[in-house]
Short mmCIF file of C-alpha atoms in Angstrom, two decimals:
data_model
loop_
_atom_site.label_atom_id
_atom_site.label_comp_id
_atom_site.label_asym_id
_atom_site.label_seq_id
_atom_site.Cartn_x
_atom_site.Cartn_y
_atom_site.Cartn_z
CA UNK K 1 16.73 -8.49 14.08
CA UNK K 2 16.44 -12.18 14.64
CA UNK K 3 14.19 -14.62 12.99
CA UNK K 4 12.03 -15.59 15.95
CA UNK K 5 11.32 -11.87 16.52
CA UNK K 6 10.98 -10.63 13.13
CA UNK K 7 8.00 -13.56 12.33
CA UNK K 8 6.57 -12.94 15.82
CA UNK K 9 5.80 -8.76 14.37
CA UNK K 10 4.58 -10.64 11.25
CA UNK K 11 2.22 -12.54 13.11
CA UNK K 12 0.93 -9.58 14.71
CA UNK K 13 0.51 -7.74 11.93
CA UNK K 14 -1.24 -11.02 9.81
CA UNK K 15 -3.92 -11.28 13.13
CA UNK K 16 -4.41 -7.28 12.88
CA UNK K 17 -5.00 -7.78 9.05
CA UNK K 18 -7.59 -10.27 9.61
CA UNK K 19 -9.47 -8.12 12.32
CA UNK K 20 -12.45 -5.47 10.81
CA UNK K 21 -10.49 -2.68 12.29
CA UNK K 22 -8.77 -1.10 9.38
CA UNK K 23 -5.36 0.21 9.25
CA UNK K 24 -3.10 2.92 8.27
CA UNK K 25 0.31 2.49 6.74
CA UNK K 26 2.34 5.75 6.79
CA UNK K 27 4.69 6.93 4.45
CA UNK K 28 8.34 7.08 4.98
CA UNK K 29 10.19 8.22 1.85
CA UNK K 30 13.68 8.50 2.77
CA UNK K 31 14.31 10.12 -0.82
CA UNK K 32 15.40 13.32 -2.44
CA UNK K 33 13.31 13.72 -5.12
CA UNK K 34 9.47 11.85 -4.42
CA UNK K 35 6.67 13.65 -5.85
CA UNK K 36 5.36 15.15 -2.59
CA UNK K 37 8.21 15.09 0.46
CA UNK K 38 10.85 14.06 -1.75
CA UNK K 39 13.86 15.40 0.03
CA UNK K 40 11.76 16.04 3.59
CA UNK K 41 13.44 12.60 5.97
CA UNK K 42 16.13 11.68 3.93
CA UNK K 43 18.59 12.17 6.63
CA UNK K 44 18.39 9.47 9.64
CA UNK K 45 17.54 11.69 12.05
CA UNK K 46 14.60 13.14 10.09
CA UNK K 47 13.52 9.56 8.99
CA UNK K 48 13.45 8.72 12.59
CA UNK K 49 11.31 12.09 13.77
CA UNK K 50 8.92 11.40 11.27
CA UNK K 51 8.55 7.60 11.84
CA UNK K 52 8.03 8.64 15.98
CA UNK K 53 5.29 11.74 15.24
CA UNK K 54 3.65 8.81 12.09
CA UNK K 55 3.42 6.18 15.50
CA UNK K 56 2.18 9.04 17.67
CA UNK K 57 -0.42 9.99 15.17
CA UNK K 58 -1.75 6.75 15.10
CA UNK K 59 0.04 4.91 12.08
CA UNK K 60 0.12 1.08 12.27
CA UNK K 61 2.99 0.09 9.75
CA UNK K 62 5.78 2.22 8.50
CA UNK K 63 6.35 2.02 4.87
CA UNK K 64 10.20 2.66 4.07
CA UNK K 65 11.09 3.37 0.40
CA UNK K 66 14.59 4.79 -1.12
CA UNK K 67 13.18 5.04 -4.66
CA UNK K 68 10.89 7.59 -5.66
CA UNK K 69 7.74 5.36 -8.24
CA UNK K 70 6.49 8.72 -9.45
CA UNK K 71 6.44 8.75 -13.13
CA UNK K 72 8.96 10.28 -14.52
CA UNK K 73 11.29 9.29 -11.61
CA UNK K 74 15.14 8.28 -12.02
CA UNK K 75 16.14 4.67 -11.41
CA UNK K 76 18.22 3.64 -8.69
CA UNK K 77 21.10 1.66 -8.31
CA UNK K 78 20.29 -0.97 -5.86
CA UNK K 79 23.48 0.01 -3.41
CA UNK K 80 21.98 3.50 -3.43
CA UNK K 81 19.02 2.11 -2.76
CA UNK K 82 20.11 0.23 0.16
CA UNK K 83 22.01 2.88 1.40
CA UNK K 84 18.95 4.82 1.88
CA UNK K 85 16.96 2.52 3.77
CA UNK K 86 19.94 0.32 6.12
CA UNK K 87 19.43 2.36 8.52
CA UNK K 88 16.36 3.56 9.10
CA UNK K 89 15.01 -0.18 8.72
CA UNK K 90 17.72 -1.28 11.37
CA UNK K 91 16.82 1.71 13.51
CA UNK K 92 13.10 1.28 13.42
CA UNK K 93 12.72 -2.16 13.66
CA UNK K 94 12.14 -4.24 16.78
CA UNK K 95 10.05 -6.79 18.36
CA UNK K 96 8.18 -4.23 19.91
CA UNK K 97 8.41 -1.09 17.14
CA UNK K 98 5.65 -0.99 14.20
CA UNK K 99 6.01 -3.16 11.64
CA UNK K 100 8.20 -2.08 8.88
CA UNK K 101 7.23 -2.29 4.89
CA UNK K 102 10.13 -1.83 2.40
CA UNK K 103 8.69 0.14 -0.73
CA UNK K 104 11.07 -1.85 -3.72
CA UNK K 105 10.57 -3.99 -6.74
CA UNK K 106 14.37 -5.07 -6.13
CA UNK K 107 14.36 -8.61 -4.77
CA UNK K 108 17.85 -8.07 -3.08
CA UNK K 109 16.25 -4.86 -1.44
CA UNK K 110 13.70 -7.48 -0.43
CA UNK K 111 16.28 -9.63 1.02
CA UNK K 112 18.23 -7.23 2.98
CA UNK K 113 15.69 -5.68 4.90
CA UNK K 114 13.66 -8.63 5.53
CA UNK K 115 17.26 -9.19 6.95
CA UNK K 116 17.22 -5.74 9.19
CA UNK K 117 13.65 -6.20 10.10
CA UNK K 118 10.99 -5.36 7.39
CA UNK K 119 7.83 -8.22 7.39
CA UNK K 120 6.11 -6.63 4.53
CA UNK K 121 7.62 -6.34 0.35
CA UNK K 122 5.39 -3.28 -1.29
CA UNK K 123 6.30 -3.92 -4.71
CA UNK K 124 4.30 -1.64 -7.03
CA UNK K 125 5.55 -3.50 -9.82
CA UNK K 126 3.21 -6.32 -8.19
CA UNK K 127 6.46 -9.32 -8.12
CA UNK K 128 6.91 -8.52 -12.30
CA UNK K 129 9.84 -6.34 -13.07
CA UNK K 130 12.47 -8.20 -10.58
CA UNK K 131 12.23 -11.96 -11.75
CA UNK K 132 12.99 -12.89 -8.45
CA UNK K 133 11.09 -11.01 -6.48
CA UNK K 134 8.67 -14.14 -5.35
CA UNK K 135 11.52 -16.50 -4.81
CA UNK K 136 12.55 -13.34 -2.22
CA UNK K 137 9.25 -13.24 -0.88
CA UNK K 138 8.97 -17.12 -0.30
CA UNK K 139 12.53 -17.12 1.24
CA UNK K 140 12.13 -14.95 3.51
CA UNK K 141 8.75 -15.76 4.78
CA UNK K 142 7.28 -11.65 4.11
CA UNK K 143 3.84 -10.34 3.78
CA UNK K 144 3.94 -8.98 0.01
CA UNK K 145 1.72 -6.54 -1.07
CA UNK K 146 1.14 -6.91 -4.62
CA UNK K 147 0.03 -3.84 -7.18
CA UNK K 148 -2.16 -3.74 -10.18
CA UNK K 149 0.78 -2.49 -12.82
CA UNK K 150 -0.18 -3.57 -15.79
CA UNK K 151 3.67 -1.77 -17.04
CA UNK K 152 1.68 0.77 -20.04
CA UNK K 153 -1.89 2.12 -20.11
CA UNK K 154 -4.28 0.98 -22.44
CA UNK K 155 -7.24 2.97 -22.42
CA UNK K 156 -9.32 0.53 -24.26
CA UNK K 157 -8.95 -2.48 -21.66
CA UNK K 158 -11.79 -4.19 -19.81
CA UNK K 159 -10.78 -2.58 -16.74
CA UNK K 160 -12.49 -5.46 -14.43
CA UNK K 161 -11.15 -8.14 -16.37
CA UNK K 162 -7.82 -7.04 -16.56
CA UNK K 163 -7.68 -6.40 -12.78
CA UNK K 164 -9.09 -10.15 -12.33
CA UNK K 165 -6.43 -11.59 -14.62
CA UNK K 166 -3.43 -9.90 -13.99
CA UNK K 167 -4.10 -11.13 -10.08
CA UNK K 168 -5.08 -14.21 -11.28
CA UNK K 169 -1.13 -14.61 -12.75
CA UNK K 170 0.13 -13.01 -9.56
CA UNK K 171 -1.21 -15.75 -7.58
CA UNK K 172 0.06 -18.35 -9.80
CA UNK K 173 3.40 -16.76 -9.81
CA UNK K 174 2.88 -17.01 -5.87
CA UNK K 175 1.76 -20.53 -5.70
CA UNK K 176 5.11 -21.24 -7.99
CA UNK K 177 7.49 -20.03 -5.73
CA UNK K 178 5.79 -20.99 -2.38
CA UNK K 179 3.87 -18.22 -0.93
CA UNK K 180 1.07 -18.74 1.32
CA UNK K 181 -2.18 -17.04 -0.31
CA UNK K 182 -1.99 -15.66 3.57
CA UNK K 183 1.02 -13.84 3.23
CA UNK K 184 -0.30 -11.72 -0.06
CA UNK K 185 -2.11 -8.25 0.38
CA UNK K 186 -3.63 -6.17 -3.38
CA UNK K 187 -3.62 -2.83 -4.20
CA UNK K 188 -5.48 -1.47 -7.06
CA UNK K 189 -2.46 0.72 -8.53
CA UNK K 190 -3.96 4.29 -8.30
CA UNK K 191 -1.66 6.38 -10.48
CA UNK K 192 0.60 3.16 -12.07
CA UNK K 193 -0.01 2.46 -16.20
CA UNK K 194 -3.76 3.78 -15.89
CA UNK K 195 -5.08 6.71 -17.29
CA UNK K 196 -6.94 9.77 -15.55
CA UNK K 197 -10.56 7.85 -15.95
CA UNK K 198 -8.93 4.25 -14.57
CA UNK K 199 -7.87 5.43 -11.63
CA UNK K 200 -11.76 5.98 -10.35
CA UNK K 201 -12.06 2.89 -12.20
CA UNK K 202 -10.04 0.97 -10.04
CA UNK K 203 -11.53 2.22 -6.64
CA UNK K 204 -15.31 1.70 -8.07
CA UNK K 205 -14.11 -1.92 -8.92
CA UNK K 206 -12.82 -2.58 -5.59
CA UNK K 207 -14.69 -5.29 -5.03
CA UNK K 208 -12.44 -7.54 -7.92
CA UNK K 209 -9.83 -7.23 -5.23
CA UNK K 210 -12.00 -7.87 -1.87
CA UNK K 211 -13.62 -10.43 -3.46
CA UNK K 212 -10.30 -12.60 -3.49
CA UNK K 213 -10.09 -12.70 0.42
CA UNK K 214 -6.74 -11.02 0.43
CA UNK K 215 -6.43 -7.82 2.30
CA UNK K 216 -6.32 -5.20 0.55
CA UNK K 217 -4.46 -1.55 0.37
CA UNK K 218 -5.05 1.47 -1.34
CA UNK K 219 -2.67 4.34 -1.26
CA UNK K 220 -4.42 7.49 -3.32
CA UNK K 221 -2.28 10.04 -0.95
CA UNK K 222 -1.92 13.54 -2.57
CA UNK K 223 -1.95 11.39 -6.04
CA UNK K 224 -2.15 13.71 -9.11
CA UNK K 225 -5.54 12.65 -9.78
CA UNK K 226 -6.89 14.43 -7.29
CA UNK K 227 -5.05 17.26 -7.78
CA UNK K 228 -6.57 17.42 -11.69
CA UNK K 229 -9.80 16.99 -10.59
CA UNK K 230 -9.90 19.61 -7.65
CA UNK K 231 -7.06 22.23 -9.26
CA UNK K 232 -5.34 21.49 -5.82
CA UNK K 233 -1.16 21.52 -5.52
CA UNK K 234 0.10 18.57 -4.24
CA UNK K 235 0.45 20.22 -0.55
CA UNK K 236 -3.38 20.55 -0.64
CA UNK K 237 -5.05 17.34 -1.71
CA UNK K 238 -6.02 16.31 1.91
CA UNK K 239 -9.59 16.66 1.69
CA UNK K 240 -9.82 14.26 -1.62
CA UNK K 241 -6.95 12.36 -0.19
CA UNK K 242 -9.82 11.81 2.89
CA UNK K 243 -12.77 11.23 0.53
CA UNK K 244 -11.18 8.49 -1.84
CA UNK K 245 -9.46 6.44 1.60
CA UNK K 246 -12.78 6.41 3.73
CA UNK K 247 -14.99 5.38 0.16
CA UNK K 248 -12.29 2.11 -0.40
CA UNK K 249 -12.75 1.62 3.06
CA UNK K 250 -16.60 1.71 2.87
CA UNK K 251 -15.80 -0.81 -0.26
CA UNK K 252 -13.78 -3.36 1.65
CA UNK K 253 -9.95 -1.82 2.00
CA UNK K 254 -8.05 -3.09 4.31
CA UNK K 255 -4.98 -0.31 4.70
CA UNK K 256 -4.68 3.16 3.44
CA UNK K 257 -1.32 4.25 2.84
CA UNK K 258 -1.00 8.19 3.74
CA UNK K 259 1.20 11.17 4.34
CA UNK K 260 -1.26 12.50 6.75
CA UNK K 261 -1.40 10.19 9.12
CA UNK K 262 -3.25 12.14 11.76
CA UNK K 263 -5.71 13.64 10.24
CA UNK K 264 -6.48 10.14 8.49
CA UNK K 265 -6.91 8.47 12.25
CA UNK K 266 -9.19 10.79 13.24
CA UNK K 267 -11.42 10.28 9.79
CA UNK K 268 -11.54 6.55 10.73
CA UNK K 269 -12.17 6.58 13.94
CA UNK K 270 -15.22 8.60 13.17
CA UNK K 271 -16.61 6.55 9.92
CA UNK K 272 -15.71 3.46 12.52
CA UNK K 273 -18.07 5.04 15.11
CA UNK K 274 -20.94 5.76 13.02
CA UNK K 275 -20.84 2.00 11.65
CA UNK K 276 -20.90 0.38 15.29
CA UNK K 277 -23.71 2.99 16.49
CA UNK K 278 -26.51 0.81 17.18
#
């Protein structure tokens, strides 16, 4: 994908991210072992299925990722990594297709499907385990979405504080290697170095995150919080799934990330018509 049309979908997506409409990124794992479709599209011509029924459903960015970030999960070589994603990234992208978000903390992951067509780095290691991750980002002028991993879990931390500051060094970090505050998006982590009580914590503090004028994206989808607090498998954790998205939305998010794309449409549309209703 050339230049010109690759910043011409980021540009899209960066008006759409400034609009009140929220949006819904859904999951592609192209992976055989993620915590709840691990092994489900990791063939191209599953990846591809899913990524047509995600648009049908109503999904507005794909999120590709060839490492699974459940704990507990096996690294990745970066060439196994890449050969996961080439081609669905080169299949899926266009000037006309979805916008495409590469799920890595690898800056040369970054780099090569920026390349192919991605617009967006999801780095849930929030630009700090790949030392050249923002240099990546700068270069080739992505969206980066950047997560609230503070690497352990400390239950005695000022949760607020912690949040404020660790952002605070992101956007310094940002500022260093030339990214425009424009081009960054937050997420507050759910399920990364917190423990069980932090992740509410996060999503009740929302607000540390909205309150920085970035847009911001939440992805609680089938997470094993919700499973501990409803005794749900992983295969049935729509309904909290539903209840923690439209609550950060009611608190400012920006994007959900979800498996179930559908039924997550539907739920917006409806909170969306109840807020206009005059």
């Amino acid at each position: 994908m050339d230049r010109l049309a690759r910043i011409a979908v980021r540009d899209r997506l960066l008006e759409r991210l400034a609009a009140p409409t929220p949006l819904i990124m859904g999951i592609l794992n192209v992976t055989p072992d993620s915590f709840s479709d691990g092994g489900a599209h990791d063939t191209l011509f599953a990846a591809q299925a899913h990524a047509r029924q995600m648009a049908e459903d109503g999904a507005d960015i794909l999120d590709i990722g060839g490492e699974s970030t459940r704990p507990g999960g096996d690294p990745v070589s970066l060439e196994d990594e890449w050969a996961r994603v080439r081609e669905p990234i080169t299949r899926l992208a266009g000037p006309d297709a979805l916008p495409l978000s590469i799920d890595t903390y690898k800056a040369e992951i970054a780099r090569r499907a920026a390349e192919a067509g991605a617009v967006l780095v999801n780095d849930v290691w929030g630009m700090t385990k790949d030392e050249g991750m923002a240099d990546a980002v700068a270069q080739t002028e992505s969206l980066v979405c950047i997560t609230y991993n503070r690497g352990k879990t400390d239950g005695d931390i000022d949760l607020r504080e912690d949040m404020a500051e660790f952002f605070g060094r992101a956007f310094d970090m940002a500022d260093r290697a030339g990214i425009p505050r424009t081009h960054i998006l937050l997420d507050p982590g759910v399920g990364f170095s917190k423990t069980y009580d932090q992740n509410f914590g996060v999503l009740a503090h929302l607000n540390v995150l909205v309150d920085t004028q970035c847009p911001v994206l939440v992805g609680v989808s089938r997470k094993s919080f919700i499973g501990r607090m409803t005794g749900k498998p992983v295969e049935d954790r729509l309904v909290g799934t539903l209840a923690a998205g439209l609550d950060s939305v009611y608190r400012g998010a920006t994007i959900l990330r979800v498996h179930d794309v559908a039924a997550h449409r539907e739920a917006l549309d409806m909170f969306q018509a109840i807020g206009s209703a005059n």
